[in-house]
mmCIF file of C-alpha atoms in Angstrom:
data_model
loop_
_atom_site.group_PDB
_atom_site.id
_atom_site.type_symbol
_atom_site.label_atom_id
_atom_site.label_comp_id
_atom_site.label_asym_id
_atom_site.label_seq_id
_atom_site.Cartn_x
_atom_site.Cartn_y
_atom_site.Cartn_z
ATOM 1 C CA UNK A 2 18.559 0.046 16.186
ATOM 2 C CA UNK A 3 16.646 0.827 13.043
ATOM 3 C CA UNK A 4 18.208 -2.021 11.108
ATOM 4 C CA UNK A 5 17.596 -4.502 13.908
ATOM 5 C CA UNK A 6 13.947 -3.469 14.187
ATOM 6 C CA UNK A 7 13.514 -3.786 10.446
ATOM 7 C CA UNK A 8 15.181 -7.212 10.317
ATOM 8 C CA UNK A 9 13.150 -8.565 13.236
ATOM 9 C CA UNK A 10 9.765 -7.332 12.101
ATOM 10 C CA UNK A 11 10.293 -8.005 8.391
ATOM 11 C CA UNK A 12 11.182 -11.535 9.488
ATOM 12 C CA UNK A 13 7.981 -11.725 11.547
ATOM 13 C CA UNK A 14 6.017 -10.543 8.505
ATOM 14 C CA UNK A 15 7.448 -13.179 6.198
ATOM 15 C CA UNK A 16 7.227 -15.996 8.747
ATOM 16 C CA UNK A 17 3.641 -15.043 9.566
ATOM 17 C CA UNK A 18 2.685 -14.925 5.895
ATOM 18 C CA UNK A 19 4.308 -18.299 5.191
ATOM 19 C CA UNK A 20 2.664 -19.743 8.313
ATOM 20 C CA UNK A 21 -0.684 -18.486 6.997
ATOM 21 C CA UNK A 22 -0.148 -20.655 3.931
ATOM 22 C CA UNK A 23 1.097 -23.709 5.824
ATOM 23 C CA UNK A 24 -1.539 -23.917 8.545
ATOM 24 C CA UNK A 25 -4.605 -25.935 7.675
ATOM 25 C CA UNK A 26 -6.857 -24.661 10.442
ATOM 26 C CA UNK A 27 -8.412 -21.249 9.708
ATOM 27 C CA UNK A 28 -7.980 -19.978 13.270
ATOM 28 C CA UNK A 29 -4.206 -20.555 13.058
ATOM 29 C CA UNK A 30 -4.129 -18.720 9.741
ATOM 30 C CA UNK A 31 -6.044 -15.826 11.318
ATOM 31 C CA UNK A 32 -3.605 -15.606 14.221
ATOM 32 C CA UNK A 33 -0.582 -15.576 11.906
ATOM 33 C CA UNK A 34 -2.267 -12.850 9.852
ATOM 34 C CA UNK A 35 -2.539 -10.820 13.074
ATOM 35 C CA UNK A 36 1.229 -11.265 13.529
ATOM 36 C CA UNK A 37 1.806 -9.980 9.981
ATOM 37 C CA UNK A 38 -0.420 -6.938 10.493
ATOM 38 C CA UNK A 39 1.075 -5.977 13.853
ATOM 39 C CA UNK A 40 4.619 -6.255 12.473
ATOM 40 C CA UNK A 41 3.584 -4.104 9.530
ATOM 41 C CA UNK A 42 2.521 -1.444 12.060
ATOM 42 C CA UNK A 43 6.084 -1.370 13.397
ATOM 43 C CA UNK A 44 7.414 -1.049 9.842
ATOM 44 C CA UNK A 45 5.053 1.905 9.304
ATOM 45 C CA UNK A 46 6.550 3.515 12.402
ATOM 46 C CA UNK A 47 10.031 3.024 10.938
ATOM 47 C CA UNK A 48 8.828 4.857 7.829
ATOM 48 C CA UNK A 49 7.557 7.737 9.953
ATOM 49 C CA UNK A 50 3.847 7.057 9.569
ATOM 50 C CA UNK A 51 2.773 7.233 13.196
ATOM 51 C CA UNK A 52 -0.952 7.639 12.599
ATOM 52 C CA UNK A 53 -1.058 4.760 10.154
ATOM 53 C CA UNK A 54 0.797 2.532 12.607
ATOM 54 C CA UNK A 55 -1.903 3.185 15.198
ATOM 55 C CA UNK A 56 -4.672 2.768 12.633
ATOM 56 C CA UNK A 57 -3.114 -0.476 11.422
ATOM 57 C CA UNK A 58 -3.222 -1.944 14.913
ATOM 58 C CA UNK A 59 -6.716 -0.646 15.705
ATOM 59 C CA UNK A 60 -8.459 -1.187 12.370
ATOM 60 C CA UNK A 61 -6.646 -4.175 10.867
ATOM 61 C CA UNK A 62 -5.257 -6.190 13.768
ATOM 62 C CA UNK A 63 -8.141 -5.094 15.969
ATOM 63 C CA UNK A 64 -11.414 -4.706 14.125
ATOM 64 C CA UNK A 65 -10.996 -6.672 10.906
ATOM 65 C CA UNK A 66 -9.204 -9.651 12.416
ATOM 66 C CA UNK A 67 -11.668 -9.838 15.317
ATOM 67 C CA UNK A 68 -14.385 -10.047 12.671
ATOM 68 C CA UNK A 69 -12.463 -12.856 10.968
ATOM 69 C CA UNK A 70 -11.962 -14.844 14.176
ATOM 70 C CA UNK A 71 -15.630 -14.344 15.094
ATOM 71 C CA UNK A 72 -16.705 -15.775 11.753
ATOM 72 C CA UNK A 73 -14.249 -18.680 12.016
ATOM 73 C CA UNK A 74 -15.654 -19.545 15.446
ATOM 74 C CA UNK A 75 -19.275 -18.847 14.511
ATOM 75 C CA UNK A 76 -19.178 -21.160 11.496
ATOM 76 C CA UNK A 77 -17.124 -23.702 13.457
ATOM 77 C CA UNK A 78 -14.752 -23.891 10.498
ATOM 78 C CA UNK A 79 -12.878 -27.142 10.578
ATOM 79 C CA UNK A 80 -9.522 -28.172 9.182
ATOM 80 C CA UNK A 81 -9.465 -27.663 5.442
ATOM 81 C CA UNK A 82 -8.893 -30.648 3.232
ATOM 82 C CA UNK A 83 -6.060 -30.390 0.786
ATOM 83 C CA UNK A 84 -7.027 -30.926 -2.810
ATOM 84 C CA UNK A 85 -5.080 -30.493 -5.966
ATOM 85 C CA UNK A 86 -6.844 -27.261 -6.783
ATOM 86 C CA UNK A 87 -7.698 -26.117 -10.224
ATOM 87 C CA UNK A 88 -5.534 -26.873 -13.219
ATOM 88 C CA UNK A 89 -5.633 -23.229 -14.263
ATOM 89 C CA UNK A 90 -4.012 -22.218 -10.976
ATOM 90 C CA UNK A 91 -1.176 -24.681 -11.431
ATOM 91 C CA UNK A 92 -0.638 -23.975 -15.128
ATOM 92 C CA UNK A 93 -0.979 -20.201 -15.204
ATOM 93 C CA UNK A 94 -1.098 -18.998 -11.610
ATOM 94 C CA UNK A 95 2.207 -20.112 -10.144
ATOM 95 C CA UNK A 96 4.400 -19.237 -13.165
ATOM 96 C CA UNK A 97 2.654 -15.861 -13.212
ATOM 97 C CA UNK A 98 3.417 -15.313 -9.513
ATOM 98 C CA UNK A 99 7.085 -16.162 -10.042
ATOM 99 C CA UNK A 100 7.269 -13.943 -13.135
ATOM 100 C CA UNK A 101 5.590 -10.973 -11.433
ATOM 101 C CA UNK A 102 7.779 -11.291 -8.343
ATOM 102 C CA UNK A 103 10.881 -11.527 -10.533
ATOM 103 C CA UNK A 104 9.964 -8.496 -12.607
ATOM 104 C CA UNK A 105 9.078 -6.385 -9.553
ATOM 105 C CA UNK A 106 12.273 -7.389 -7.722
ATOM 106 C CA UNK A 107 14.416 -6.596 -10.768
ATOM 107 C CA UNK A 108 12.775 -3.202 -11.220
ATOM 108 C CA UNK A 109 13.183 -2.338 -7.531
ATOM 109 C CA UNK A 110 16.815 -3.451 -7.401
ATOM 110 C CA UNK A 111 17.676 -1.434 -10.509
ATOM 111 C CA UNK A 112 15.728 1.649 -9.454
ATOM 112 C CA UNK A 113 17.826 4.760 -8.992
ATOM 113 C CA UNK A 114 17.296 7.446 -6.418
ATOM 114 C CA UNK A 115 15.465 5.450 -3.791
ATOM 115 C CA UNK A 116 16.268 6.972 -0.431
ATOM 116 C CA UNK A 117 16.783 5.479 2.985
ATOM 117 C CA UNK A 118 14.659 5.368 6.088
ATOM 118 C CA UNK A 119 15.886 6.541 9.453
ATOM 119 C CA UNK A 120 14.217 7.564 12.654
ATOM 120 C CA UNK A 121 15.315 11.182 12.493
ATOM 121 C CA UNK A 122 13.853 12.365 9.217
ATOM 122 C CA UNK A 123 10.446 12.526 7.663
ATOM 123 C CA UNK A 124 8.082 11.722 10.510
ATOM 124 C CA UNK A 125 4.575 12.610 9.392
ATOM 125 C CA UNK A 126 2.662 13.777 12.405
ATOM 126 C CA UNK A 127 -1.047 13.195 12.782
ATOM 127 C CA UNK A 128 -1.490 16.964 12.591
ATOM 128 C CA UNK A 129 0.034 17.159 9.092
ATOM 129 C CA UNK A 130 -2.076 14.239 7.987
ATOM 130 C CA UNK A 131 -5.319 15.652 9.305
ATOM 131 C CA UNK A 132 -4.658 19.079 7.787
ATOM 132 C CA UNK A 133 -4.482 17.576 4.306
ATOM 133 C CA UNK A 134 -7.286 15.120 4.989
ATOM 134 C CA UNK A 135 -9.791 17.649 6.268
ATOM 135 C CA UNK A 136 -8.935 20.540 3.955
ATOM 136 C CA UNK A 137 -8.106 19.135 0.533
ATOM 137 C CA UNK A 138 -9.684 15.697 0.756
ATOM 138 C CA UNK A 139 -12.807 16.375 2.789
ATOM 139 C CA UNK A 140 -15.212 15.171 0.097
ATOM 140 C CA UNK A 141 -13.559 11.742 -0.382
ATOM 141 C CA UNK A 142 -13.491 11.382 3.399
ATOM 142 C CA UNK A 143 -17.214 12.056 3.665
ATOM 143 C CA UNK A 144 -17.938 9.738 0.734
ATOM 144 C CA UNK A 145 -16.074 6.978 2.606
ATOM 145 C CA UNK A 146 -18.473 7.355 5.520
ATOM 146 C CA UNK A 147 -21.361 6.731 3.109
ATOM 147 C CA UNK A 148 -19.490 3.658 1.864
ATOM 148 C CA UNK A 149 -19.108 2.344 5.426
ATOM 149 C CA UNK A 150 -22.818 2.968 6.084
ATOM 150 C CA UNK A 151 -23.796 1.051 2.940
ATOM 151 C CA UNK A 152 -21.407 -1.741 3.912
ATOM 152 C CA UNK A 153 -23.041 -2.015 7.353
ATOM 153 C CA UNK A 154 -26.519 -2.145 5.784
ATOM 154 C CA UNK A 155 -25.357 -4.698 3.218
ATOM 155 C CA UNK A 156 -23.701 -6.883 5.856
ATOM 156 C CA UNK A 157 -26.826 -6.857 8.019
ATOM 157 C CA UNK A 158 -29.072 -7.581 5.036
ATOM 158 C CA UNK A 159 -26.859 -10.453 3.821
ATOM 159 C CA UNK A 160 -26.432 -12.035 7.222
ATOM 160 C CA UNK A 161 -30.144 -11.757 8.108
ATOM 161 C CA UNK A 162 -31.287 -13.272 4.826
ATOM 162 C CA UNK A 163 -31.031 -16.858 6.076
ATOM 163 C CA UNK A 164 -33.178 -16.168 9.132
ATOM 164 C CA UNK A 165 -36.100 -15.052 7.019
ATOM 165 C CA UNK A 166 -36.136 -18.270 5.024
ATOM 166 C CA UNK A 167 -35.650 -20.772 7.773
ATOM 167 C CA UNK A 168 -39.206 -20.653 9.280
ATOM 168 C CA UNK A 169 -40.735 -21.304 5.850
ATOM 169 C CA UNK A 170 -38.712 -24.429 5.251
ATOM 170 C CA UNK A 171 -39.576 -25.916 8.629
ATOM 171 C CA UNK B 1 28.135 -1.882 17.047
ATOM 172 C CA UNK B 2 27.545 1.857 16.861
ATOM 173 C CA UNK B 3 27.634 1.715 13.052
ATOM 174 C CA UNK B 4 24.951 -0.937 13.242
ATOM 175 C CA UNK B 5 22.812 1.360 15.350
ATOM 176 C CA UNK B 6 23.191 4.393 13.125
ATOM 177 C CA UNK B 7 22.704 2.508 9.901
ATOM 178 C CA UNK B 8 19.847 3.524 7.664
ATOM 179 C CA UNK B 9 17.653 1.108 5.773
ATOM 180 C CA UNK B 10 17.402 1.342 1.986
ATOM 181 C CA UNK B 11 13.786 1.878 0.977
ATOM 182 C CA UNK B 12 14.151 -0.840 -1.662
ATOM 183 C CA UNK B 13 14.145 -3.402 1.155
ATOM 184 C CA UNK B 14 10.683 -2.269 2.174
ATOM 185 C CA UNK B 15 9.537 -2.537 -1.443
ATOM 186 C CA UNK B 16 11.029 -6.018 -1.767
ATOM 187 C CA UNK B 17 9.267 -7.079 1.438
ATOM 188 C CA UNK B 18 6.048 -5.668 0.045
ATOM 189 C CA UNK B 19 6.496 -7.592 -3.220
ATOM 190 C CA UNK B 20 7.252 -10.795 -1.302
ATOM 191 C CA UNK B 21 4.166 -10.379 0.888
ATOM 192 C CA UNK B 22 2.033 -9.714 -2.181
ATOM 193 C CA UNK B 23 3.377 -12.848 -3.901
ATOM 194 C CA UNK B 24 2.678 -14.894 -0.755
ATOM 195 C CA UNK B 25 -0.856 -13.503 -0.757
ATOM 196 C CA UNK B 26 -1.357 -14.554 -4.386
ATOM 197 C CA UNK B 27 0.019 -18.032 -3.648
ATOM 198 C CA UNK B 28 -2.330 -18.277 -0.657
ATOM 199 C CA UNK B 29 -5.232 -17.220 -2.842
ATOM 200 C CA UNK B 30 -4.355 -20.046 -5.249
ATOM 201 C CA UNK B 31 -3.566 -22.900 -2.856
ATOM 202 C CA UNK B 32 -5.952 -22.337 0.057
ATOM 203 C CA UNK B 33 -9.135 -24.395 -0.106
ATOM 204 C CA UNK B 34 -11.095 -22.666 2.648
ATOM 205 C CA UNK B 35 -13.248 -19.658 1.799
ATOM 206 C CA UNK B 36 -12.197 -17.712 4.918
ATOM 207 C CA UNK B 37 -8.480 -18.317 4.363
ATOM 208 C CA UNK B 38 -8.793 -17.286 0.721
ATOM 209 C CA UNK B 39 -10.317 -14.053 2.010
ATOM 210 C CA UNK B 40 -7.433 -13.653 4.466
ATOM 211 C CA UNK B 41 -4.976 -13.949 1.560
ATOM 212 C CA UNK B 42 -6.746 -11.026 -0.100
ATOM 213 C CA UNK B 43 -6.271 -8.993 3.093
ATOM 214 C CA UNK B 44 -2.582 -9.945 3.026
ATOM 215 C CA UNK B 45 -2.272 -8.593 -0.517
ATOM 216 C CA UNK B 46 -4.002 -5.347 0.527
ATOM 217 C CA UNK B 47 -1.517 -4.982 3.373
ATOM 218 C CA UNK B 48 1.431 -5.572 1.058
ATOM 219 C CA UNK B 49 0.242 -2.813 -1.268
ATOM 220 C CA UNK B 50 -0.265 -0.519 1.734
ATOM 221 C CA UNK B 51 3.374 -1.045 2.703
ATOM 222 C CA UNK B 52 4.585 0.127 -0.701
ATOM 223 C CA UNK B 53 2.261 3.144 -0.481
ATOM 224 C CA UNK B 54 3.798 4.153 2.850
ATOM 225 C CA UNK B 55 7.304 3.547 1.483
ATOM 226 C CA UNK B 56 6.752 5.830 -1.493
ATOM 227 C CA UNK B 57 5.085 8.420 0.733
ATOM 228 C CA UNK B 58 8.290 8.412 2.794
ATOM 229 C CA UNK B 59 10.448 8.630 -0.335
ATOM 230 C CA UNK B 60 8.752 11.730 -1.700
ATOM 231 C CA UNK B 61 7.686 13.217 1.654
ATOM 232 C CA UNK B 62 4.118 13.144 0.399
ATOM 233 C CA UNK B 63 1.310 13.056 2.939
ATOM 234 C CA UNK B 64 -1.241 12.032 0.343
ATOM 235 C CA UNK B 65 0.315 8.606 -0.009
ATOM 236 C CA UNK B 66 -0.428 7.939 3.639
ATOM 237 C CA UNK B 67 -3.956 9.267 3.265
ATOM 238 C CA UNK B 68 -4.443 6.808 0.418
ATOM 239 C CA UNK B 69 -3.463 4.018 2.805
ATOM 240 C CA UNK B 70 -6.041 5.376 5.248
ATOM 241 C CA UNK B 71 -8.719 5.122 2.550
ATOM 242 C CA UNK B 72 -7.552 1.618 1.615
ATOM 243 C CA UNK B 73 -7.978 0.633 5.278
ATOM 244 C CA UNK B 74 -11.521 2.003 5.324
ATOM 245 C CA UNK B 75 -12.437 0.210 2.105
ATOM 246 C CA UNK B 76 -10.840 -2.974 3.479
ATOM 247 C CA UNK B 77 -12.971 -2.700 6.614
ATOM 248 C CA UNK B 78 -16.134 -2.305 4.526
ATOM 249 C CA UNK B 79 -15.017 -5.130 2.261
ATOM 250 C CA UNK B 80 -14.337 -7.433 5.216
ATOM 251 C CA UNK B 81 -17.767 -6.753 6.709
ATOM 252 C CA UNK B 82 -19.612 -7.435 3.445
ATOM 253 C CA UNK B 83 -17.361 -10.344 2.464
ATOM 254 C CA UNK B 84 -17.769 -12.135 5.781
ATOM 255 C CA UNK B 85 -21.539 -11.594 5.615
ATOM 256 C CA UNK B 86 -21.476 -13.218 2.167
ATOM 257 C CA UNK B 87 -19.425 -16.108 3.590
ATOM 258 C CA UNK B 88 -22.031 -16.589 6.344
ATOM 259 C CA UNK B 89 -24.824 -16.537 3.744
ATOM 260 C CA UNK B 90 -22.931 -19.075 1.584
ATOM 261 C CA UNK B 91 -22.363 -21.312 4.600
ATOM 262 C CA UNK B 92 -26.077 -21.223 5.421
ATOM 263 C CA UNK B 93 -27.002 -22.126 1.862
ATOM 264 C CA UNK B 94 -24.365 -24.808 1.151
ATOM 265 C CA UNK B 95 -23.247 -25.886 4.654
ATOM 266 C CA UNK B 96 -19.621 -25.922 3.530
ATOM 267 C CA UNK B 97 -16.669 -23.556 3.320
ATOM 268 C CA UNK B 98 -14.603 -25.578 0.860
ATOM 269 C CA UNK B 99 -14.116 -23.590 -2.350
ATOM 270 C CA UNK B 100 -14.168 -26.812 -4.401
ATOM 271 C CA UNK B 101 -17.779 -27.462 -3.420
ATOM 272 C CA UNK B 102 -18.979 -23.926 -4.040
ATOM 273 C CA UNK B 103 -19.081 -24.335 -7.808
ATOM 274 C CA UNK B 104 -22.586 -23.289 -8.758
ATOM 275 C CA UNK B 105 -21.352 -20.669 -11.221
ATOM 276 C CA UNK B 106 -18.625 -22.865 -12.690
ATOM 277 C CA UNK B 107 -18.945 -23.821 -16.352
#
């Protein structure tokens, strides 16, 4: 059961990520990114992270991707034109990607002592998570709320900026 | 069939999937020519790193690894809000989303 779930949803992840690269219309890329994020939530469940699976669906697949699709529709983003891209990307970027992937894969495959994942062991309940979060890591948690507040103010300020200038130019 | 059902998954598979997703995100960052899709590739890379965090948290039975993922999610939400606001501001100023035409700071 576990293996089948992993195979299916890891496949969804990879297909969604490759589809994100292939599609030329941003809305199709956004939808395939939603597929990737939702499948990752199932993989989190397989690893026993039940709270993170829920948060992944709500925060990533829900909030962040809704924001993305809103912006794609708001700006009426059209099909992107394919260009050759920069020479630096072709000369340095792609060999670097292949090299990094190769090194990481070799290290992982030669690593000793990596365990296995099964449904029976190591499920982190939300209670365990919140005990650590609200006792030992309360200050970072509160600081994050300040970060979110600043991000909201910054987003509003950046998005409103154009409105203030438009009447002057007319 | 019952052996297939009881089989456990090596954690290295999760790490390999995470590395593959990260590499796909980097490739997307390099080949995509639309500002929004470039931003989506960054989100893909963040997700790939989150997967390896959760995998290592499972390996060492450490709750703090999962809490780190929680913080990464929060920062990603803030980053998405600010980043998309910047994209809207850029679109208003330049009337394009193509990264090739947004080259004001290029040498």
